[in-house]
Short mmCIF file of C-alpha atoms and ligand atoms in Angstrom, two decimals:
data_model
loop_
_atom_site.label_atom_id
_atom_site.label_comp_id
_atom_site.label_asym_id
_atom_site.label_seq_id
_atom_site.Cartn_x
_atom_site.Cartn_y
_atom_site.Cartn_z
CA LYS A 1 0.09 0.00 -0.01
CA VAL A 2 2.81 2.14 0.82
CA LEU A 3 4.69 1.32 -2.40
CA VAL A 4 1.21 2.18 -4.41
CA ALA A 5 1.50 5.86 -2.78
CA LEU A 6 4.98 6.19 -3.59
CA VAL A 7 4.32 5.36 -7.10
CA PHE A 8 1.50 7.68 -7.02
CA TYR A 9 3.28 10.50 -5.49
CA VAL A 10 6.29 9.98 -8.26
CA LEU A 11 3.81 10.13 -10.85
CA LEU A 12 1.98 13.04 -9.42
CA ASN A 13 5.53 14.90 -9.25
CA ILE A 14 6.09 13.81 -13.06
CA LEU A 15 2.76 15.36 -13.86
CA ALA A 16 3.43 18.44 -11.85
CA ALA A 17 6.95 18.75 -13.69
CA TYR A 18 5.09 18.24 -17.04
CA LEU A 19 2.81 21.23 -16.38
CA PHE A 20 5.70 23.29 -15.38
CA VAL A 21 7.36 22.81 -18.80
CA LEU A 22 4.11 23.71 -20.30
CA ILE A 23 3.76 26.87 -18.47
CA GLU A 24 7.55 27.97 -18.68
CA LYS A 25 8.22 26.93 -22.05
CA HIS A 26 5.78 29.42 -23.40
CA PRO A 27 7.66 31.12 -26.66
CA ASP A 28 7.31 34.64 -24.89
CA ASN A 29 9.21 33.51 -21.83
CA ASN A 30 12.99 33.83 -23.39
CA TYR A 31 14.97 35.68 -20.99
CA THR A 32 18.09 33.61 -22.37
CA ASP A 33 21.79 34.18 -22.18
CA GLU A 34 21.58 35.37 -25.98
CA TRP A 35 19.18 38.02 -24.95
CA PHE A 36 21.50 39.06 -21.86
CA ILE A 37 24.52 39.33 -24.32
CA PHE A 38 22.60 41.29 -26.69
CA ASN A 39 21.80 43.69 -24.13
CA LEU A 40 25.28 43.99 -22.96
CA GLU A 41 26.63 44.33 -26.34
CA LYS A 42 24.51 47.22 -27.34
CA LYS A 43 25.10 48.95 -23.72
CA PHE A 44 28.89 48.51 -23.64
CA LEU A 45 30.60 47.02 -26.81
CA SER A 46 28.99 49.76 -29.25
CA SER A 47 30.10 52.79 -27.35
CA HIS A 48 33.88 51.54 -27.76
CA ASN A 49 35.35 50.54 -31.09
CA ASN A 50 36.54 46.99 -31.41
CA CYS A 51 39.62 47.66 -30.03
CA LEU A 52 39.73 47.71 -25.97
CA SER A 53 42.73 48.93 -23.61
CA THR A 54 43.35 46.93 -20.68
CA GLU A 55 41.41 49.13 -18.24
CA ASP A 56 38.26 48.68 -20.93
CA ARG A 57 38.68 45.11 -20.86
CA ARG A 58 38.88 44.72 -17.21
CA PHE A 59 35.95 47.17 -16.82
CA LEU A 60 33.86 45.10 -19.32
CA LEU A 61 34.62 41.76 -17.63
CA LYS A 62 33.70 43.30 -14.22
CA GLU A 63 30.21 44.51 -15.52
CA VAL A 64 29.69 41.16 -17.09
CA VAL A 65 30.32 39.53 -13.66
CA VAL A 66 28.19 41.96 -11.73
CA ALA A 67 25.37 42.17 -14.16
CA TYR A 68 25.36 38.30 -14.33
CA LYS A 69 25.60 37.93 -10.63
CA ALA A 70 22.56 40.38 -10.47
CA HIS A 71 20.61 38.63 -12.85
CA LEU A 72 21.14 35.30 -10.98
CA VAL A 73 20.55 36.68 -7.45
CA ASN A 74 17.42 38.13 -8.56
CA ASN A 75 15.32 36.63 -11.25
CA SER A 76 17.94 34.09 -10.53
CA HIS A 77 18.46 30.83 -11.65
CA SER A 78 16.45 32.07 -14.66
CA HIS A 79 16.58 28.45 -16.25
CA PRO A 80 16.43 28.20 -19.75
CA ASP A 81 16.55 24.44 -20.01
CA TRP A 82 12.76 23.53 -18.94
CA SER A 83 13.65 19.68 -19.44
CA LEU A 84 11.00 17.25 -17.85
CA ASN A 85 13.81 16.23 -15.41
CA ASN A 86 14.72 19.72 -14.48
CA ALA A 87 10.88 20.43 -13.87
CA LEU A 88 10.68 17.17 -11.81
CA LEU A 89 13.63 18.50 -9.69
CA LEU A 90 11.65 21.86 -9.24
CA SER A 91 8.44 19.95 -8.25
CA PHE A 92 9.99 17.71 -5.81
CA SER A 93 11.93 20.67 -4.32
CA ILE A 94 8.61 22.25 -3.79
CA ALA A 95 7.03 18.96 -2.30
CA SER A 96 9.93 18.47 0.13
CA THR A 97 10.46 21.90 0.93
CA ILE A 98 14.24 21.38 0.02
CA GLY A 99 13.97 24.46 -2.47
CA TYR A 100 17.40 23.79 -3.94
CA GLY A 101 16.71 27.02 -6.28
CA THR A 102 18.73 25.54 -9.29
CA VAL A 103 15.41 25.50 -11.07
CA VAL A 104 12.90 28.08 -10.22
CA PRO A 105 9.68 29.18 -11.92
CA ASN A 106 10.00 32.38 -13.80
CA THR A 107 6.60 33.37 -15.08
CA PRO A 108 3.45 34.61 -13.06
CA GLY A 109 1.99 31.40 -14.18
CA GLY A 110 4.73 29.07 -13.13
CA LYS A 111 4.92 31.15 -9.63
CA VAL A 112 1.15 30.60 -8.84
CA PHE A 113 1.40 27.01 -9.86
CA SER A 114 4.37 26.60 -7.46
CA LEU A 115 2.41 28.05 -4.48
CA THR A 116 -0.51 25.75 -5.48
CA LEU A 117 1.56 22.73 -5.56
CA ALA A 118 3.19 23.47 -2.18
CA PHE A 119 -0.26 23.43 -0.31
CA ILE A 120 -0.82 20.06 -1.67
CA PHE A 121 2.45 18.40 -2.21
CA ILE A 122 3.90 19.38 1.16
CA PRO A 123 1.40 17.83 3.42
CA PHE A 124 1.37 14.74 0.90
CA THR A 125 5.31 14.40 1.20
CA GLY A 126 4.72 14.51 5.05
CA LEU A 127 2.03 11.94 5.16
CA LEU A 128 4.35 9.54 2.72
CA ALA A 129 7.46 10.15 4.67
CA ALA A 130 5.75 9.09 7.76
CA LYS A 131 4.34 6.02 6.43
CA MET A 132 7.95 5.09 4.87
CA GLY A 133 9.80 5.99 8.08
CA ALA A 134 7.40 3.62 10.02
CA ILE A 135 7.96 0.72 7.75
CA LEU A 136 11.91 0.58 8.65
CA ALA A 137 10.88 0.92 12.46
CA TYR A 138 8.30 -1.84 11.92
CA TYR A 139 10.60 -4.41 10.50
CA VAL A 140 13.37 -3.68 12.92
CA LYS A 141 10.89 -4.23 15.76
CA LYS A 142 9.70 -7.39 14.33
CA SER A 143 13.24 -8.61 13.57
CA CYS A 144 14.27 -7.47 17.34
CA ARG A 145 11.53 -9.24 18.84
CA SER A 146 12.10 -12.62 16.99
CA ILE A 147 15.60 -12.53 17.96
CA PHE A 148 15.54 -11.09 21.32
CA GLY A 149 12.03 -11.88 22.42
CA SER A 150 9.84 -8.89 24.15
CA SER A 151 11.33 -7.35 26.85
CA PRO A 152 11.91 -3.69 27.81
CA ARG A 153 15.74 -4.15 26.64
CA THR A 154 14.44 -5.36 23.26
CA LYS A 155 12.66 -2.08 22.73
CA TYR A 156 15.92 -0.18 23.40
CA ILE A 157 17.79 -2.34 21.22
CA GLY A 158 15.19 -1.88 18.50
CA VAL A 159 15.58 1.96 18.63
CA LEU A 160 19.43 1.65 18.55
CA VAL A 161 18.96 -0.58 15.52
CA THR A 162 16.67 1.76 13.91
CA PHE A 163 19.09 4.61 14.47
CA LEU A 164 22.18 2.92 13.06
CA LEU A 165 20.22 1.39 10.10
CA GLY A 166 18.94 4.85 9.07
CA LEU A 167 22.47 6.34 9.49
CA ILE A 168 23.99 3.62 7.29
CA LEU A 169 20.69 3.65 4.63
CA TYR A 170 20.15 7.56 4.59
CA VAL A 171 23.44 9.07 5.39
CA VAL A 172 26.61 6.77 4.68
CA MET A 173 25.14 5.08 1.61
CA PRO A 174 24.14 8.32 0.06
CA THR A 175 27.30 9.99 0.85
CA MET A 176 29.59 6.93 -0.47
CA LEU A 177 27.37 6.90 -3.74
CA LEU A 178 27.98 10.79 -4.13
CA ARG A 179 31.67 10.44 -3.66
CA PHE A 180 32.46 7.28 -5.48
CA VAL A 181 29.51 6.55 -8.22
CA GLY A 182 28.30 10.05 -8.66
CA ASN A 183 29.68 12.34 -11.46
CA GLU A 184 30.90 14.80 -8.81
CA GLU A 185 34.48 14.24 -9.06
CA ASN A 186 35.60 17.31 -7.18
CA TRP A 187 33.47 17.02 -4.23
CA ASP A 188 35.61 15.76 -1.35
CA PHE A 189 34.29 13.62 1.35
CA LEU A 190 33.01 16.77 3.46
CA ASP A 191 31.24 18.18 0.45
CA CYS A 192 29.27 14.80 -0.01
CA LEU A 193 28.39 14.49 3.67
CA TYR A 194 27.33 18.16 3.64
CA CYS A 195 25.29 17.56 0.38
CA VAL A 196 23.49 14.75 2.30
CA ILE A 197 22.74 16.61 5.55
CA ILE A 198 21.84 19.92 3.76
CA THR A 199 19.34 17.94 1.75
CA LEU A 200 17.98 15.60 4.55
CA THR A 201 17.26 18.67 6.79
CA THR A 202 15.39 20.14 3.96
CA ILE A 203 17.71 23.25 4.22
CA GLY A 204 18.70 22.86 0.40
CA PHE A 205 20.89 25.63 -0.16
CA GLY A 206 21.56 24.62 -3.71
CA ASP A 207 25.22 24.81 -3.69
CA TYR A 208 25.72 21.22 -3.90
CA VAL A 209 22.75 19.36 -5.43
CA PRO A 210 23.01 15.67 -5.98
CA GLY A 211 23.94 14.86 -9.49
CA LEU A 212 24.66 18.18 -10.61
CA LYS A 213 27.42 17.51 -12.97
CA GLU A 214 29.50 20.75 -12.39
CA LYS A 215 32.94 20.69 -10.82
CA LEU A 216 33.68 22.96 -7.99
CA HIS A 217 35.99 25.93 -8.96
CA SER A 218 36.61 24.21 -12.32
CA PHE A 219 36.31 27.04 -14.57
CA ASN A 220 35.75 24.55 -17.30
CA PHE A 221 34.15 26.87 -19.93
CA PHE A 222 32.41 24.40 -21.97
CA VAL A 223 30.64 22.47 -19.59
CA ASP A 224 26.82 23.18 -19.61
CA PRO A 225 26.20 24.48 -16.37
CA SER A 226 22.38 23.55 -16.35
CA SER A 227 23.34 19.72 -16.38
CA HIS A 228 21.52 18.03 -13.37
CA GLY A 229 21.91 14.64 -13.12
CA GLY A 230 19.56 12.17 -15.20
CA ILE A 231 16.01 11.18 -14.61
CA PHE A 232 17.38 8.10 -12.55
CA THR A 233 19.61 10.15 -10.24
CA THR A 234 16.44 12.54 -9.71
CA MET A 235 14.17 9.35 -8.95
CA THR A 236 16.93 7.91 -6.70
CA VAL A 237 16.92 11.47 -4.70
CA ILE A 238 13.20 11.43 -4.40
CA ILE A 239 13.01 8.08 -3.04
CA TRP A 240 16.10 8.44 -0.67
CA VAL A 241 14.95 11.81 0.82
CA VAL A 242 11.04 10.75 1.21
CA ALA A 243 12.25 7.47 2.92
CA GLY A 244 14.91 9.33 5.15
CA LEU A 245 12.99 12.37 5.91
CA ALA A 246 10.90 10.79 8.86
CA TRP A 247 13.84 9.09 10.17
CA PHE A 248 15.80 12.33 10.21
CA ALA A 249 12.83 14.08 11.88
CA THR A 250 12.83 11.69 14.60
CA ILE A 251 16.40 12.55 15.57
CA ILE A 252 15.95 16.32 15.22
CA ASN A 253 12.80 15.62 17.72
CA LEU A 254 14.89 13.61 20.06
CA ILE A 255 17.46 16.58 20.20
CA GLY A 256 14.55 19.00 20.81
CA ASN A 257 13.10 16.99 23.85
CA VAL A 258 16.75 16.86 25.06
CA LEU A 259 17.12 20.61 24.78
CA SER A 260 13.55 21.58 26.07
CA LYS A 261 14.44 19.20 29.18
CA ARG A 262 17.65 21.08 29.61
CA ALA A 263 15.77 24.30 29.46
CA LYS A 264 13.42 23.52 32.09
CA GLU A 265 15.88 22.22 34.52
CA LYS B 1 9.20 33.56 29.17
CA VAL B 2 8.94 33.11 25.50
CA LEU B 3 9.94 36.72 24.94
CA VAL B 4 13.19 35.65 26.92
CA ALA B 5 13.69 32.29 24.59
CA LEU B 6 13.14 34.68 21.59
CA VAL B 7 15.84 37.08 22.75
CA PHE B 8 18.26 33.90 23.57
CA TYR B 9 17.40 32.52 19.94
CA VAL B 10 18.31 35.88 18.26
CA LEU B 11 21.46 36.29 20.24
CA LEU B 12 22.68 32.59 19.86
CA ASN B 13 22.19 33.25 15.94
CA ILE B 14 24.25 36.38 16.00
CA LEU B 15 26.87 34.55 18.00
CA ALA B 16 26.68 31.71 15.15
CA ALA B 17 27.02 34.49 12.50
CA TYR B 18 29.89 36.00 14.24
CA LEU B 19 31.59 32.74 14.43
CA PHE B 20 30.55 32.31 10.52
CA VAL B 21 32.38 35.66 9.69
CA LEU B 22 35.33 34.37 11.79
CA ILE B 23 35.72 30.96 9.78
CA GLU B 24 34.93 32.45 6.50
CA LYS B 25 36.87 35.52 6.56
CA HIS B 26 40.30 33.80 6.60
CA PRO B 27 42.70 35.56 4.29
CA ASP B 28 43.25 32.23 2.38
CA ASN B 29 39.43 32.34 1.43
CA ASN B 30 39.54 34.85 -1.33
CA TYR B 31 37.68 33.22 -4.22
CA THR B 32 36.43 36.87 -5.23
CA ASP B 33 35.37 38.17 -8.57
CA GLU B 34 38.89 39.78 -8.98
CA TRP B 35 40.39 36.39 -8.81
CA PHE B 36 37.78 35.11 -11.50
CA ILE B 37 38.44 37.97 -13.74
CA PHE B 38 42.15 37.59 -13.64
CA ASN B 39 41.96 33.85 -14.63
CA LEU B 40 39.62 34.73 -17.50
CA GLU B 41 41.75 37.27 -18.80
CA LYS B 42 44.41 35.20 -18.75
CA LYS B 43 42.84 32.29 -20.36
CA PHE B 44 40.88 34.34 -23.10
CA LEU B 45 42.20 37.77 -23.75
CA SER B 46 45.99 37.23 -23.75
CA SER B 47 45.50 34.79 -26.78
CA HIS B 48 43.56 37.69 -28.89
CA ASN B 49 45.08 40.95 -29.38
CA ASN B 50 43.08 43.79 -27.81
CA CYS B 51 41.02 44.04 -30.98
CA LEU B 52 38.32 41.47 -31.25
CA SER B 53 35.94 40.94 -34.18
CA THR B 54 32.18 40.88 -33.57
CA GLU B 55 32.24 37.07 -33.30
CA ASP B 56 35.16 37.16 -31.12
CA ARG B 57 33.34 39.50 -28.56
CA ARG B 58 30.18 37.29 -28.72
CA PHE B 59 32.25 34.30 -28.12
CA LEU B 60 33.96 35.76 -25.22
CA LEU B 61 30.64 37.31 -23.72
CA LYS B 62 29.06 33.73 -23.96
CA GLU B 63 32.24 32.42 -22.28
CA VAL B 64 31.83 34.85 -19.48
CA VAL B 65 28.35 33.92 -18.83
CA VAL B 66 28.65 30.29 -19.06
CA ALA B 67 31.73 30.27 -16.75
CA TYR B 68 30.32 32.65 -14.36
CA LYS B 69 26.87 30.59 -14.07
CA ALA B 70 28.81 27.38 -13.69
CA HIS B 71 30.85 29.10 -10.75
CA LEU B 72 27.52 30.38 -9.13
CA VAL B 73 25.76 26.66 -9.72
CA ASN B 74 28.76 25.23 -8.03
CA ASN B 75 30.79 26.98 -5.29
CA SER B 76 28.04 28.74 -6.13
CA HIS B 77 26.90 32.21 -4.33
CA SER B 78 30.74 31.95 -3.19
CA HIS B 79 29.75 35.19 -1.26
CA PRO B 80 32.57 37.51 -0.65
CA ASP B 81 30.75 39.86 1.68
CA TRP B 82 31.03 38.28 4.87
CA SER B 83 29.26 40.95 6.90
CA LEU B 84 27.73 40.15 10.22
CA ASN B 85 24.31 40.53 8.79
CA ASN B 86 24.74 38.29 5.76
CA ALA B 87 26.34 35.59 8.08
CA LEU B 88 23.17 36.07 10.67
CA LEU B 89 20.95 35.49 7.39
CA LEU B 90 23.00 32.15 6.85
CA SER B 91 22.87 31.05 10.46
CA PHE B 92 18.88 31.82 10.36
CA SER B 93 18.54 30.20 7.16
CA ILE B 94 20.26 27.02 8.67
CA ALA B 95 18.20 27.27 11.83
CA SER B 96 14.76 27.57 9.97
CA THR B 97 15.78 25.09 7.06
CA ILE B 98 14.66 27.77 4.85
CA GLY B 99 18.34 27.80 3.08
CA TYR B 100 17.86 30.63 0.75
CA GLY B 101 21.48 29.92 -0.49
CA THR B 102 22.30 33.38 -1.34
CA VAL B 103 25.10 33.24 1.44
CA VAL B 104 26.66 29.72 1.89
CA PRO B 105 29.66 28.62 3.70
CA ASN B 106 32.54 27.98 1.33
CA THR B 107 35.39 26.55 3.74
CA PRO B 108 35.44 23.32 4.99
CA GLY B 109 35.26 24.88 8.47
CA GLY B 110 32.27 26.78 7.48
CA LYS B 111 30.74 23.60 6.17
CA VAL B 112 31.43 21.48 9.42
CA PHE B 113 30.17 24.57 11.61
CA SER B 114 27.01 24.65 9.43
CA LEU B 115 26.24 20.87 9.95
CA THR B 116 26.85 21.45 13.77
CA LEU B 117 24.54 24.48 13.96
CA ALA B 118 21.69 22.48 12.04
CA PHE B 119 21.67 19.89 14.63
CA ILE B 120 21.11 22.29 17.30
CA PHE B 121 19.48 25.26 15.85
CA ILE B 122 16.71 23.46 13.96
CA PRO B 123 15.22 21.82 17.01
CA PHE B 124 15.53 24.88 18.87
CA THR B 125 13.55 26.74 16.20
CA GLY B 126 10.72 24.07 16.14
CA LEU B 127 10.53 24.57 20.13
CA LEU B 128 10.50 28.27 19.82
CA ALA B 129 8.02 28.29 16.93
CA ALA B 130 5.66 26.00 18.99
CA LYS B 131 5.55 28.18 21.78
CA MET B 132 5.22 31.49 19.90
CA GLY B 133 2.34 29.87 17.80
CA ALA B 134 0.73 28.80 20.88
CA ILE B 135 0.70 32.49 22.13
CA LEU B 136 -1.55 33.72 19.38
CA ALA B 137 -3.94 30.75 19.65
CA TYR B 138 -4.09 31.41 23.53
CA TYR B 139 -4.96 34.85 23.30
CA VAL B 140 -7.63 34.38 20.67
CA LYS B 141 -9.16 31.74 22.84
CA LYS B 142 -9.10 33.70 25.71
CA SER B 143 -10.86 36.97 24.14
CA CYS B 144 -13.23 34.49 22.31
CA ARG B 145 -14.55 33.40 25.79
CA SER B 146 -14.91 36.71 27.26
CA ILE B 147 -16.92 37.70 24.33
CA PHE B 148 -18.89 34.58 23.56
CA GLY B 149 -18.74 32.43 26.48
CA SER B 150 -17.50 28.79 26.66
CA SER B 151 -19.76 26.78 24.16
CA PRO B 152 -18.84 24.52 21.47
CA ARG B 153 -19.36 27.29 18.86
CA THR B 154 -16.89 29.43 20.71
CA LYS B 155 -14.14 26.98 19.75
CA TYR B 156 -14.94 27.12 16.26
CA ILE B 157 -14.78 30.79 16.20
CA GLY B 158 -11.67 30.69 18.05
CA VAL B 159 -10.05 28.51 15.44
CA LEU B 160 -11.25 30.72 12.44
CA VAL B 161 -10.23 34.04 14.09
CA THR B 162 -6.85 32.50 14.82
CA PHE B 163 -6.63 31.49 11.06
CA LEU B 164 -7.75 34.63 10.04
CA LEU B 165 -5.51 36.93 12.24
CA GLY B 166 -2.53 34.52 11.30
CA LEU B 167 -3.34 35.22 7.58
CA ILE B 168 -3.02 39.05 8.02
CA LEU B 169 -0.30 39.01 10.32
CA TYR B 170 2.01 36.32 8.81
CA VAL B 171 0.87 36.59 5.02
CA VAL B 172 -0.98 39.77 3.91
CA MET B 173 1.12 42.31 6.20
CA PRO B 174 4.74 41.04 5.01
CA THR B 175 3.53 40.86 1.60
CA MET B 176 2.21 44.60 1.98
CA LEU B 177 5.63 45.35 3.82
CA LEU B 178 7.59 44.10 0.85
CA ARG B 179 5.40 45.50 -1.69
CA PHE B 180 5.15 49.00 -0.34
CA VAL B 181 7.83 49.63 2.24
CA GLY B 182 10.66 47.30 1.05
CA ASN B 183 13.30 48.19 -1.37
CA GLU B 184 11.81 45.79 -3.97
CA GLU B 185 10.59 48.23 -6.19
CA ASN B 186 10.33 46.00 -9.25
CA TRP B 187 8.59 43.12 -7.56
CA ASP B 188 4.92 42.96 -8.30
CA PHE B 189 2.33 41.75 -5.87
CA LEU B 190 2.60 38.24 -6.91
CA ASP B 191 6.53 38.28 -6.52
CA CYS B 192 5.85 39.39 -2.94
CA LEU B 193 3.37 36.92 -2.08
CA TYR B 194 5.39 34.37 -3.79
CA CYS B 195 8.29 35.44 -1.49
CA VAL B 196 6.25 35.31 1.73
CA ILE B 197 4.83 31.81 0.87
CA ILE B 198 8.16 30.23 -0.29
CA THR B 199 9.85 31.46 2.83
CA LEU B 200 6.94 30.36 5.33
CA THR B 201 6.86 26.98 3.76
CA THR B 202 10.47 26.78 4.51
CA ILE B 203 11.08 26.27 0.68
CA GLY B 204 13.35 29.17 0.53
CA PHE B 205 14.43 28.98 -3.29
CA GLY B 206 16.61 32.14 -3.05
CA ASP B 207 15.21 33.88 -6.04
CA TYR B 208 13.23 36.21 -3.83
CA VAL B 209 14.95 36.97 -0.37
CA PRO B 210 13.15 39.81 1.85
CA GLY B 211 15.14 42.61 1.82
CA LEU B 212 17.31 42.02 -1.03
CA LYS B 213 17.93 45.26 -2.76
CA GLU B 214 18.18 44.19 -6.31
CA LYS B 215 15.64 44.73 -9.11
CA LEU B 216 14.21 42.18 -11.32
CA HIS B 217 15.65 42.09 -14.87
CA SER B 218 17.09 45.39 -14.34
CA PHE B 219 20.63 45.08 -15.73
CA ASN B 220 21.56 47.84 -13.46
CA PHE B 221 25.28 47.19 -13.84
CA PHE B 222 26.34 49.24 -10.71
CA VAL B 223 24.25 47.91 -8.22
CA ASP B 224 26.06 45.58 -5.73
CA PRO B 225 24.31 42.08 -6.12
CA SER B 226 25.49 40.99 -2.54
CA SER B 227 23.38 43.94 -0.95
CA HIS B 228 21.02 41.98 1.51
CA GLY B 229 18.62 44.06 3.68
CA GLY B 230 20.07 45.72 6.58
CA ILE B 231 20.22 44.13 10.20
CA PHE B 232 16.72 45.69 10.99
CA THR B 233 15.23 43.59 8.02
CA THR B 234 16.93 40.42 9.00
CA MET B 235 15.74 40.72 12.72
CA THR B 236 12.15 41.50 11.34
CA VAL B 237 12.32 38.52 8.97
CA ILE B 238 13.70 36.12 12.02
CA ILE B 239 10.69 37.17 14.34
CA TRP B 240 8.28 37.12 11.36
CA VAL B 241 9.23 33.58 10.41
CA VAL B 242 9.60 32.08 13.95
CA ALA B 243 6.15 33.61 14.80
CA GLY B 244 4.55 32.33 11.87
CA LEU B 245 5.93 28.93 11.24
CA ALA B 246 3.70 26.94 13.58
CA TRP B 247 0.55 28.72 12.37
CA PHE B 248 1.76 27.74 8.69
CA ALA B 249 2.51 24.25 9.81
CA THR B 250 -1.00 23.77 11.54
CA ILE B 251 -2.60 24.93 8.09
CA ILE B 252 -0.21 22.31 6.24
CA ASN B 253 -1.13 19.64 8.91
CA LEU B 254 -4.84 20.47 8.47
CA ILE B 255 -4.50 19.95 4.63
CA GLY B 256 -2.64 16.53 5.32
CA ASN B 257 -5.42 15.37 7.42
CA VAL B 258 -8.04 16.20 4.77
CA LEU B 259 -5.88 14.53 2.21
CA SER B 260 -5.33 11.41 4.39
CA LYS B 261 -9.15 11.18 5.27
CA ARG B 262 -9.82 11.21 1.63
CA ALA B 263 -7.32 8.47 0.67
CA LYS B 264 -8.77 6.11 3.16
CA GLU B 265 -12.27 6.52 1.90
K1 K C 301 14.52 24.82 2.16
K1 K C 302 16.49 26.08 0.25
#
């Protein structure tokens, strides 16, 4: 039954992704690099001749950087590549509240759709994550009982095993996958762990996105910066996060309980 | 007592921000625009003469855009401006799991510190948000009782009033503030609402950050793109989000309950 819900959830996300593509790919919405370059050229290069002094060149380059930064900071990651995979990452980053921000809606229609999605998909993610979290706890409990019998000690062992299994499944394995299987060659071990924790906490800065094929500080000028991982990576991320979210929330709640007990003392 | 906790929370965030500044401002960590421009110049402009053809110019500009995009996507928002205010925004965006991503740690030390913070600050935010959410509900209940007496209908009125008051305090007012008081002149009404909801859901894409002084599609080349709002804006955001988080979570939970009831039927 949970599996059906998970499949339904993934299909719903894909449907939302498809709608995002439809909304955002409207021919009027072409804030592309070409448009930016055209404006830049018009504004700066036409006033100079084709020959630039060193100062002129530096000035121009600084302008480009600042302008592009401003563009990225605001209308921000104005993502021209509205592939279904990128749209799926957007849909899931809304549903999970991770909000990486590497793909964002740019049109009013896309924004309204995002807000609507949030109100339906966020509670759905919560429900599904709780169900999937319960599965791990249930099977651990069952196994522990059949091994240790039902004593109070068994309960503690069960909690400990659930914690350790979760740690391996949701933290250690994804970190290893990112480090050794993923295309993120330039991410060191800390980067991979950071990516995993920033994702599971749903902070989702967007500086490290699983599957994003870019290299850190590479300045490899010919790599397509919008190259997220393929649909397989996105699916893996969705299942991993939905499965691990409740486990992680339990740990955060435990720390919260300890904190509030300390505060009361 | 909740006020004391709130002040303590803000002070703790400021302390964390100060530590971020200390960690990240190390003289070795200078991945600045100047460094980028220097490398770019070395790689591209030295091979050409100072005179560029139209094709050369276009090619160069495209390179800059792609390179800068890659830089931003990865080491990403490598933020040279480690002011206390920006660091405070980072600390709070970890604590609230909003994770705007406009300021992120760039050093291994900063990353480790971020992860440590997450485990302590996220539960603390949850506890404080719950307490602050309870205050509104408590006062509404008290007022409703003194007006309508204690009947089952009073309870429903109380829930409705809490919902409406929350809607005004946490959604309508912040949207209006962003639209008419904030410096975000080029944000239309939808943009402001979008910013508010994306923040309260803790999605936090980072495309619209309250107080970020940039203009949308302005290509105003001389505006500093790292100009977040002042410390007053950051404080307002912290108090607003912490106060509104529990109210918003209640609504999301309500929708979740409706969804799971529908699913069971
Ligand atoms: K987030
Ligand atoms: K985020």
